[in-house]
Tab-separated table of C-alpha atoms in Angstrom:
chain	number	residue	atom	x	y	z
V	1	UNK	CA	47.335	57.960	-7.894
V	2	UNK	CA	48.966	55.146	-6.047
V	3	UNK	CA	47.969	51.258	-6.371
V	4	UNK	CA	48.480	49.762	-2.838
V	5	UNK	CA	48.447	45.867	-2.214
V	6	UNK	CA	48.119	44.661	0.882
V	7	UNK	CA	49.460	41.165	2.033
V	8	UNK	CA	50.256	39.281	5.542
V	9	UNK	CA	46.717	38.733	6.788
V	10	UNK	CA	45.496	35.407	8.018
V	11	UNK	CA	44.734	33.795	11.597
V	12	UNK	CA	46.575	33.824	14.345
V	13	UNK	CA	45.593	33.217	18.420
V	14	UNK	CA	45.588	35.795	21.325
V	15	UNK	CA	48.941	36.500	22.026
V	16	UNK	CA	50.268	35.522	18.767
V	17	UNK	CA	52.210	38.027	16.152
V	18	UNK	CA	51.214	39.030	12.502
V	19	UNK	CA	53.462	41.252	10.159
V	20	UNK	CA	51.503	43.035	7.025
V	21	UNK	CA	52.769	44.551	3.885
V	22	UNK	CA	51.610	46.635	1.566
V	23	UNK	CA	53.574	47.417	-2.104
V	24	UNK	CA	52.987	50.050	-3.926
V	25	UNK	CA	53.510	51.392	-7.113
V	26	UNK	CA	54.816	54.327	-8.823
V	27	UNK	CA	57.724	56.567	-8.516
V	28	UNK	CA	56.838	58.447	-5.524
V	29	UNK	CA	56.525	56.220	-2.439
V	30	UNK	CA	59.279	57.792	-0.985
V	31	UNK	CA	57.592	61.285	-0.498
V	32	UNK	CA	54.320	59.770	0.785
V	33	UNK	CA	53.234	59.578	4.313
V	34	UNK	CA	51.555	56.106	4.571
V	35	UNK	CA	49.104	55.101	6.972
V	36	UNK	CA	47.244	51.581	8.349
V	37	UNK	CA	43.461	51.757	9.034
V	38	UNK	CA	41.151	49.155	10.131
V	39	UNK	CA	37.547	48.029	9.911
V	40	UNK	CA	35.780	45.543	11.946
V	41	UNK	CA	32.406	44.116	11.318
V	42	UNK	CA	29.475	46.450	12.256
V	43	UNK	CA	32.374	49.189	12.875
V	44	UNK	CA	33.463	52.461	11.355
V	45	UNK	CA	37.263	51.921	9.661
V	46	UNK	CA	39.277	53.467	12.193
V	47	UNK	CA	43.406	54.536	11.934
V	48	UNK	CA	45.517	52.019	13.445
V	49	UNK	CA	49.221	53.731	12.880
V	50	UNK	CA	50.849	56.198	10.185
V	51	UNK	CA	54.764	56.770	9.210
V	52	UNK	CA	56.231	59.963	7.472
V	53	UNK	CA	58.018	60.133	4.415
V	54	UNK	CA	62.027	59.345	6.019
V	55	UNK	CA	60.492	56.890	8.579
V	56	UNK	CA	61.251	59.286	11.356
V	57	UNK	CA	58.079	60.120	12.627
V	58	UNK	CA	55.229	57.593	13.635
V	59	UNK	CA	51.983	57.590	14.915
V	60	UNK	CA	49.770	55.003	16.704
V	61	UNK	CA	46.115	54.775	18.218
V	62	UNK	CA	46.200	54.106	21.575
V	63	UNK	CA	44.598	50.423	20.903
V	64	UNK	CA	47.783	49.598	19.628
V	65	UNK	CA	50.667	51.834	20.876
V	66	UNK	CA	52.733	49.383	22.459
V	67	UNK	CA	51.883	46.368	20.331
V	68	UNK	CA	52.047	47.351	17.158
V	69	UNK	CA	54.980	48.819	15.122
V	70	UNK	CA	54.810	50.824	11.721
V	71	UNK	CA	58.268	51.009	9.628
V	72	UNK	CA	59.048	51.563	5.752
V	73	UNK	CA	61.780	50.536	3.398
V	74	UNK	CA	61.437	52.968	0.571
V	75	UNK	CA	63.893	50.965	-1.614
V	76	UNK	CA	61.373	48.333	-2.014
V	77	UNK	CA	58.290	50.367	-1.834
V	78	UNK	CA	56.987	48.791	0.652
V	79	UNK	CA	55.306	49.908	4.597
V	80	UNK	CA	54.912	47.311	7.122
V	81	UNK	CA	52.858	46.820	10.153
V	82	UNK	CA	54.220	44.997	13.176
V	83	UNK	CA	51.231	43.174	15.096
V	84	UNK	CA	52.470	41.243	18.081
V	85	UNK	CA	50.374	40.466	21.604
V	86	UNK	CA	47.417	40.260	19.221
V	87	UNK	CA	44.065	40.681	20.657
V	88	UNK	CA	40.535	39.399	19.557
V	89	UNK	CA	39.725	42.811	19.375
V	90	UNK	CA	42.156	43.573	16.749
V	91	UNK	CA	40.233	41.367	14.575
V	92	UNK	CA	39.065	43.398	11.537
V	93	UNK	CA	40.294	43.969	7.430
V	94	UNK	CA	43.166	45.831	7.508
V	95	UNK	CA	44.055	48.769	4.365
V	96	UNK	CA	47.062	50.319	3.861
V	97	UNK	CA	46.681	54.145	2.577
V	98	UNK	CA	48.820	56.878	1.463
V	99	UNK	CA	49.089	60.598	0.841
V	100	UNK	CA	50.823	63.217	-0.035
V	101	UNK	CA	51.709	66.587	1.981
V	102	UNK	CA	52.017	67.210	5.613
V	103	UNK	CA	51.583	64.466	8.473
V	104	UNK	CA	48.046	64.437	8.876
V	105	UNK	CA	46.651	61.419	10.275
V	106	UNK	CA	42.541	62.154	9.116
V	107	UNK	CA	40.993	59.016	6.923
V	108	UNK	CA	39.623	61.822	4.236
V	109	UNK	CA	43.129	63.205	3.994
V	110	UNK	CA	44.693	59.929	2.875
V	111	UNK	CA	44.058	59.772	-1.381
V	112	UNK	CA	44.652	56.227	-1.953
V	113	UNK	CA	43.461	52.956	-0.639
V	114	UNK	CA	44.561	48.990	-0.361
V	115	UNK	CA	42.017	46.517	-0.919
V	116	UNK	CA	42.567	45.172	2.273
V	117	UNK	CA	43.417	42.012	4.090
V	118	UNK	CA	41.984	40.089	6.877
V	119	UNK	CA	42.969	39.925	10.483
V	120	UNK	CA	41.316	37.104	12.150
V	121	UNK	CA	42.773	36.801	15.691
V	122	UNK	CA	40.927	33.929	18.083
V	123	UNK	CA	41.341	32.815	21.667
C-alpha cells in the first residue's frame, strides 16, 4: 500500500486560485495512476481529475475541465491539483488516491486513500 498526504487546502473567494499536493510514499509512485476525488457535505465523494503514470494522459470531470489542472513530478513523489476560477460549488474535502494498472478512473478501482483536506471557497 501507499500512504498519501494531502496538503494546500484552506479558503479562498470566488474567483480565487488554490494549488493541492499530495506526497506519497514508497518506491513506486512512478508506476501509479493517481487520481483527485471530492466530497461535499450531504454529497457522495465524486472524481474531480486523474493523471497516468508518465503524466501524459489526464482526465477531468466536466465541473472542472477548464479550471482545474492535474500534473505530477515523480522525482518528488508528489501529484498536484491546479484549482483556479474557484467556485462555491467546488467547496468540499478534497483526497488524493492512487492505483495501480490500467487508466481507470472508477472510485473502487483506486487502492489507496489521502486523509483529505478542505476546500472552503466563499463569495
Amino acid at each position: 500500500q501507499v500512504q498519501l498526504v494531502e496538503s494546500g487546502g484552506g479558503l479562498v473567494q470566488a474567483g480565487g486560485s488554490l494549488r493541492l499536493s499530495c506526497a506519497a510514499s514508497g518506491r513506486t509512485f512512478s508506476s501509479s495512476v493517481m487520481g483527485w476525488f471530492r466530497q461535499a457535505p450531504g454529497k457522495e465523494r465524486e472524481f474531480v481529475a486523474a493523471i497516468n503514470s508518465s503524466g501524459g494522459t489526464t482526465a477531468y470531470a466536466v465541473s472542472v475541465k477548464g479550471r482545474f489542472t492535474i500534473s505530477r513530478d515523480n522525482a518528488k513523489n508528489t501529484v498536484y491539483l491546479q484549482m483556479n476560477s474557484l467556485k462555491s460549488e467546488d467547496t468540499a474535502v478534497y483526497y488524493c488516491a492512487s492505483k495501480f494498472g490500467s487508466f481507470t478512473l472508477r472510485l473502487s478501482d483506486f487502492d489507496s486513500w489521502g486523509q483529505g483536506t478542505q476546500v472552503t471557497v466563499s463569495s
